[in-house]
Amino acid sequence: MSLLRQMSETKRYFKHLKYLFLCLCFLVSLYSQSSAAFCQLKEINERTRVKKVIDGDTIIINDGRKVRLIGINTPEIGRDGEASEPFAVQALQKLNNLLGTDTEIGLSYDRQKKDKYKRLLAHIALPDGRNAASELLNLGLAVSIVVPPNDSYLECYRKVEQQARSKQRGLWMLPENSIIAAEKLSSRAQGYRFVRGTIKRYKTSKKSIYLELGKTLPIRITKRDLKQFKGLNLKSLKDSRVEVRGWINTYQGRQSIRLRHTDNIRVLTKL
């Protein structure tokens, strides 16, 4: 074989090798994006079967135990004649379609296995390995929540939620799920809300810390939850503009929003 031909063959070989390398990188990239997008569970602790889907985030398994999905909250189904919240039925139907009846699923536990209602707390793997919670988040049928200490997939769930939010899927087309200024929050507002404002005052009580958001809405952080706010100097947030997310409720006769995790407050500007 001539030297010229050898050089030509070598050049062609490295060209193919480069092409294969690029293809491999592309496939690895796709796999990584897919894994991130669907928050694949790292470990399955228990295999079981579905007996009944109660709503978009709660099921009963074949031995009668009730399982609450970790990391998401779906709209409430109406009970006792009450109307269902928007997209509650769709969330129920979607989870029912994903799980069916007598379908084998995988339960992946987090740091805390049961809640105060004695329900099992778990991430659910579908038969094909997909994460049930992320499927609902991706369709805009659930919001990402965090109830400490169960935050193992929080970062991934928030990313999937943001994708649905940016495309205004499902819940994200509703005005009540947009970010609202604290001063414009209705006195009748309740449920999970997204609020923006300036922290006007910091104060403490025996059990809680309060950050006054604007003139109307206190942010309440219980002292037992302070360990979830390590690295964030709450006292220094006075006069800072922030964005918070959480449940609006009435505490001691006044509307407030309780935060349980540092990921539920985002500092926009700090004065």
Coordinates of N, CA, C and O in Angstrom, one line a residue, residues 9 51 77 79 92 101 103 126-127 157 186 206 220 237 257:
E9 N -6.4 6.5 4.1 CA -7.2 5.6 4.9 C -7.2 6.1 6.4 O -8.2 6.0 7.1
K51 N -54.5 0.1 44.2 CA -55.8 -0.4 44.4 C -56.8 0.7 43.9 O -57.8 0.4 43.3
I77 N -60.1 17.9 44.9 CA -61.4 17.4 44.4 C -62.5 17.8 45.4 O -62.3 17.7 46.6
R79 N -65.6 17.8 47.8 CA -66.2 16.8 48.6 C -67.5 17.3 49.2 O -67.6 18.5 49.4
L92 N -56.6 14.1 38.6 CA -57.1 12.8 39.0 C -57.1 11.8 37.8 O -56.6 10.7 37.9
T101 N -55.4 0.4 37.6 CA -55.8 -0.4 38.7 C -55.0 -1.7 38.7 O -54.9 -2.3 37.6
T103 N -51.9 -2.0 38.9 CA -50.6 -1.8 38.2 C -49.5 -1.9 39.2 O -49.6 -1.3 40.3
L126 N -43.5 4.7 37.7 CA -44.4 3.9 36.9 C -43.7 2.7 36.4 O -42.5 2.5 36.5
P127 N -44.5 1.7 35.8 CA -43.9 0.5 35.3 C -42.7 0.7 34.3 O -41.8 -0.1 34.3
Y157 N -37.8 18.7 40.4 CA -39.2 19.0 40.3 C -39.4 20.5 39.9 O -40.3 20.8 39.2
S186 N -55.8 39.5 47.6 CA -57.1 39.6 48.2 C -57.1 39.1 49.7 O -56.4 38.1 50.0
K206 N -42.3 33.6 70.5 CA -41.7 32.5 71.2 C -41.5 31.3 70.3 O -40.6 30.6 70.4
R220 N -44.4 33.7 57.9 CA -44.1 33.0 59.2 C -43.2 31.8 59.0 O -43.4 31.0 58.2
L237 N -32.7 40.5 55.8 CA -33.6 40.7 54.6 C -34.5 41.9 54.7 O -35.2 42.2 53.7
I257 N -48.4 33.8 55.3 CA -47.9 32.7 54.5 C -46.8 32.0 55.2 O -45.8 32.7 55.6

